[in-house]
Amino acid sequence: MSSPDSNHKGLPPPQQQIADRSPWIFWLVSILTVGGLVFVMLTNSHNPTKHPAVGKPGPDISVMPLIGQAASLEISPTEGSAEPVILLHFWGTWCPPCRQEYAEIAEMASEVTLMSADDFRFVSVSCEPSVGSNSFESLRTATLEFYSQIGIEIPTYCDPYGHTRVAAAKVLGRHGMSFPTTILIDGDGKVTGVWEGYSRNGVNQMREAIESDLAIN
């Protein structure tokens, strides 16, 4: 009969075995924890209804015609004012994510406008990298060249003094504007969705949120 120790000949004591495994356990738990946090952050960041600005009054909009508009646009969303649903979109031709998203968002907005012309307005604001860094003509030329490349031309505005971007950033709780940024404002003048940056499902989310707001409006 062998002694109890003979079956474990050459093996380290149990305490050492546990100590040897502990670094692996630590790293495994750390990886799972970090992965879970990243997943939650990404999920929340791509959920437009989770943004802190949702439920707040929308920003004052003061923009000038850049392409296809005859007059400036001045809108001060006010609760209970029964305004059209507004999709306010800030973008720039110099911004790769903006260029990637724009054709899709423009097509979606045009389709919604055809179905709900009186109740929906797409406010597309073509922006320079920083306020005043481009002249009106250079901004217009760059925007038209981009439209020619992607085969569209839709009514487009500019924000030459940055007033609308400042107002939007304040509503979003930001010190500055990231691009692209899209804000959905319902007929009561409240923010119902915010998209900061580009995501593959973003435009589908916008369409669903717009249709929901139009059903309520």
Coordinates of C-alpha atoms in Angstrom, one line a residue:
M1 CA 0.0 0.0 0.0
S2 CA 1.4 3.3 -0.9
S3 CA 1.5 6.2 1.5
P4 CA -0.7 9.2 0.9
D5 CA 2.3 11.2 -0.2
S6 CA 3.3 8.6 -2.9
N7 CA 0.4 9.6 -5.2
H8 CA 1.6 13.2 -5.2
K9 CA 5.3 12.6 -5.6
G10 CA 6.9 15.5 -7.4
L11 CA 3.9 17.8 -7.1
P12 CA 4.1 21.1 -5.3
P13 CA 2.2 21.5 -2.0
P14 CA -1.5 22.6 -2.4
Q15 CA -0.7 26.1 -1.2
Q16 CA 1.8 26.5 -4.0
Q17 CA -0.6 25.1 -6.6
I18 CA -3.2 27.7 -5.6
A19 CA -0.5 30.5 -5.7
D20 CA 0.6 29.4 -9.2
R21 CA -3.0 29.6 -10.4
S22 CA -3.9 32.9 -8.8
P23 CA -2.2 35.1 -11.5
W24 CA -4.2 33.4 -14.2
I25 CA -7.4 33.8 -12.3
F26 CA -6.6 37.5 -11.7
W27 CA -6.0 38.2 -15.4
L28 CA -9.1 36.2 -16.5
V29 CA -11.3 38.1 -14.1
S30 CA -9.7 41.4 -15.2
I31 CA -10.3 40.7 -18.9
L32 CA -13.9 39.7 -18.3
T33 CA -14.5 42.8 -16.2
V34 CA -12.9 45.2 -18.7
G35 CA -14.7 43.5 -21.5
G36 CA -18.0 43.9 -19.8
L37 CA -17.4 47.5 -19.1
V38 CA -16.5 48.2 -22.7
F39 CA -19.6 46.4 -23.9
V40 CA -21.8 48.5 -21.6
M41 CA -20.1 51.7 -22.7
L42 CA -20.5 50.9 -26.4
T43 CA -24.1 49.9 -25.9
N44 CA -25.0 53.0 -24.0
S45 CA -23.0 55.3 -26.4
H46 CA -25.0 53.9 -29.4
N47 CA -28.3 54.1 -27.7
P48 CA -29.7 57.5 -28.6
T49 CA -32.3 57.5 -25.9
K50 CA -29.7 57.1 -23.2
H51 CA -28.0 60.4 -23.8
P52 CA -28.3 62.9 -20.9
A53 CA -29.7 65.6 -23.3
V54 CA -32.8 63.5 -24.0
G55 CA -35.8 65.3 -22.5
K56 CA -34.2 68.7 -22.5
P57 CA -35.4 71.6 -24.7
G58 CA -33.7 71.5 -28.1
P59 CA -31.1 74.1 -29.0
D60 CA -32.0 77.4 -30.7
I61 CA -31.3 77.0 -34.4
S62 CA -30.0 80.0 -36.4
V63 CA -28.5 79.0 -39.7
M64 CA -28.0 80.6 -43.1
P65 CA -28.7 79.0 -46.5
L66 CA -25.7 77.4 -48.2
I67 CA -27.3 75.3 -51.0
G68 CA -30.9 75.2 -52.3
Q69 CA -32.4 77.6 -49.7
A70 CA -33.8 81.1 -50.2
A71 CA -33.8 82.3 -46.6
S72 CA -32.2 81.9 -43.3
L73 CA -33.7 79.5 -40.8
E74 CA -34.5 80.6 -37.3
I75 CA -36.1 78.1 -34.9
S76 CA -36.4 78.2 -31.1
P77 CA -37.9 74.9 -30.1
T78 CA -40.5 75.6 -27.4
E79 CA -42.4 73.0 -25.4
G80 CA -46.0 72.8 -26.5
S81 CA -45.4 74.8 -29.7
A82 CA -46.4 72.0 -32.1
E83 CA -43.4 72.5 -34.4
P84 CA -42.3 69.9 -37.0
V85 CA -40.1 67.1 -35.9
I86 CA -36.5 68.3 -36.6
L87 CA -33.4 66.2 -37.4
L88 CA -30.5 68.6 -36.9
H89 CA -27.3 67.2 -38.4
F90 CA -23.8 68.8 -38.1
W91 CA -21.2 67.4 -40.4
G92 CA -18.2 68.5 -42.6
T93 CA -16.7 67.4 -45.9
W94 CA -13.3 67.2 -44.2
C95 CA -14.6 64.6 -41.7
P96 CA -14.2 61.0 -42.8
P97 CA -17.0 59.6 -40.6
C98 CA -19.3 62.3 -41.8
R99 CA -18.6 61.5 -45.5
Q100 CA -19.2 57.8 -44.7
E101 CA -22.6 58.4 -43.1
Y102 CA -23.9 61.3 -45.2
A103 CA -25.4 59.6 -48.3
E104 CA -27.3 57.2 -46.1
I105 CA -28.7 59.9 -43.8
A106 CA -29.6 62.2 -46.7
E107 CA -31.5 59.5 -48.5
M108 CA -33.3 58.5 -45.3
A109 CA -34.3 62.1 -44.5
S110 CA -35.5 62.7 -48.1
E111 CA -37.7 59.6 -47.9
V112 CA -39.2 60.8 -44.6
T113 CA -39.7 64.3 -46.0
L114 CA -41.7 62.9 -49.0
M115 CA -44.0 61.1 -46.6
S116 CA -44.3 63.8 -44.0
A117 CA -43.4 67.1 -45.6
D118 CA -45.5 69.2 -43.2
D119 CA -44.4 67.5 -40.1
F120 CA -40.7 66.8 -40.6
R121 CA -37.7 69.0 -41.3
F122 CA -34.1 67.8 -42.0
V123 CA -31.7 70.6 -41.1
S124 CA -28.3 69.7 -42.6
V125 CA -25.5 72.0 -41.4
S126 CA -22.3 71.8 -43.4
C127 CA -19.5 73.0 -41.0
E128 CA -15.9 74.1 -41.4
P129 CA -13.3 72.5 -39.1
S130 CA -13.5 75.5 -36.8
V131 CA -15.7 78.6 -36.9
G132 CA -14.3 81.1 -39.4
S133 CA -11.7 78.7 -40.9
N134 CA -13.4 78.7 -44.3
S135 CA -15.1 81.5 -46.2
F136 CA -18.7 81.1 -47.3
E137 CA -17.7 80.4 -50.9
S138 CA -15.0 77.8 -50.0
L139 CA -17.5 76.0 -47.8
R140 CA -20.1 76.0 -50.4
T141 CA -17.7 74.8 -53.1
A142 CA -16.4 72.0 -50.9
T143 CA -20.0 70.9 -50.1
L144 CA -21.1 71.0 -53.7
E145 CA -18.0 69.0 -54.8
F146 CA -18.9 66.3 -52.2
Y147 CA -22.5 66.2 -53.3
S148 CA -21.3 65.8 -56.9
Q149 CA -19.2 62.8 -55.8
I150 CA -22.0 61.0 -54.0
G151 CA -24.7 62.0 -56.5
I152 CA -27.0 64.1 -54.4
E153 CA -27.9 67.7 -53.8
I154 CA -30.3 68.6 -50.9
P155 CA -31.1 71.8 -49.1
T156 CA -28.1 72.6 -46.8
Y157 CA -27.3 75.3 -44.3
C158 CA -24.2 76.8 -42.7
D159 CA -23.5 78.2 -39.3
P160 CA -21.0 80.9 -40.0
Y161 CA -20.8 82.4 -36.6
G162 CA -21.1 79.1 -34.7
H163 CA -24.2 80.2 -32.7
T164 CA -26.1 77.0 -33.4
R165 CA -23.1 74.8 -32.6
V166 CA -22.6 76.6 -29.3
A167 CA -26.2 76.2 -28.4
A168 CA -26.2 72.5 -29.4
A169 CA -23.0 71.8 -27.4
K170 CA -24.6 73.4 -24.4
V171 CA -27.7 71.2 -24.6
L172 CA -25.4 68.1 -25.0
G173 CA -23.3 69.1 -22.0
R174 CA -20.2 69.5 -24.2
H175 CA -17.5 72.2 -24.4
G176 CA -17.3 71.8 -28.2
M177 CA -18.9 69.9 -31.1
S178 CA -17.9 66.5 -32.3
F179 CA -18.6 65.5 -35.9
P180 CA -20.9 64.1 -37.0
T181 CA -23.5 65.0 -34.4
T182 CA -27.2 64.5 -35.0
I183 CA -30.0 65.7 -32.7
L184 CA -33.6 64.7 -33.0
I185 CA -36.2 67.3 -31.6
D186 CA -39.8 66.3 -31.4
G187 CA -42.9 68.4 -32.1
D188 CA -42.9 69.6 -28.5
G189 CA -39.4 71.0 -28.8
K190 CA -37.7 68.4 -26.7
V191 CA -34.6 66.3 -27.6
T192 CA -35.6 62.7 -28.1
G193 CA -32.4 61.3 -29.6
V194 CA -28.7 62.1 -29.9
W195 CA -26.1 60.5 -32.1
E196 CA -22.5 61.6 -31.6
G197 CA -20.1 60.0 -34.1
Y198 CA -20.8 57.4 -36.7
S199 CA -22.2 53.9 -36.1
R200 CA -23.4 51.4 -38.7
N201 CA -26.9 51.2 -37.2
G202 CA -27.2 54.9 -36.5
V203 CA -29.3 55.9 -39.5
N204 CA -31.7 53.0 -38.9
Q205 CA -32.1 54.2 -35.3
M206 CA -32.8 57.7 -36.5
R207 CA -35.5 56.5 -38.9
E208 CA -37.2 54.5 -36.1
A209 CA -37.0 57.5 -33.7
I210 CA -38.3 59.9 -36.3
E211 CA -41.2 57.6 -37.1
S212 CA -42.0 57.3 -33.4
D213 CA -42.0 61.1 -32.9
L214 CA -44.2 61.6 -36.0
A215 CA -46.7 59.1 -34.7
I216 CA -46.9 61.1 -31.5
N217 CA -46.7 64.5 -33.1

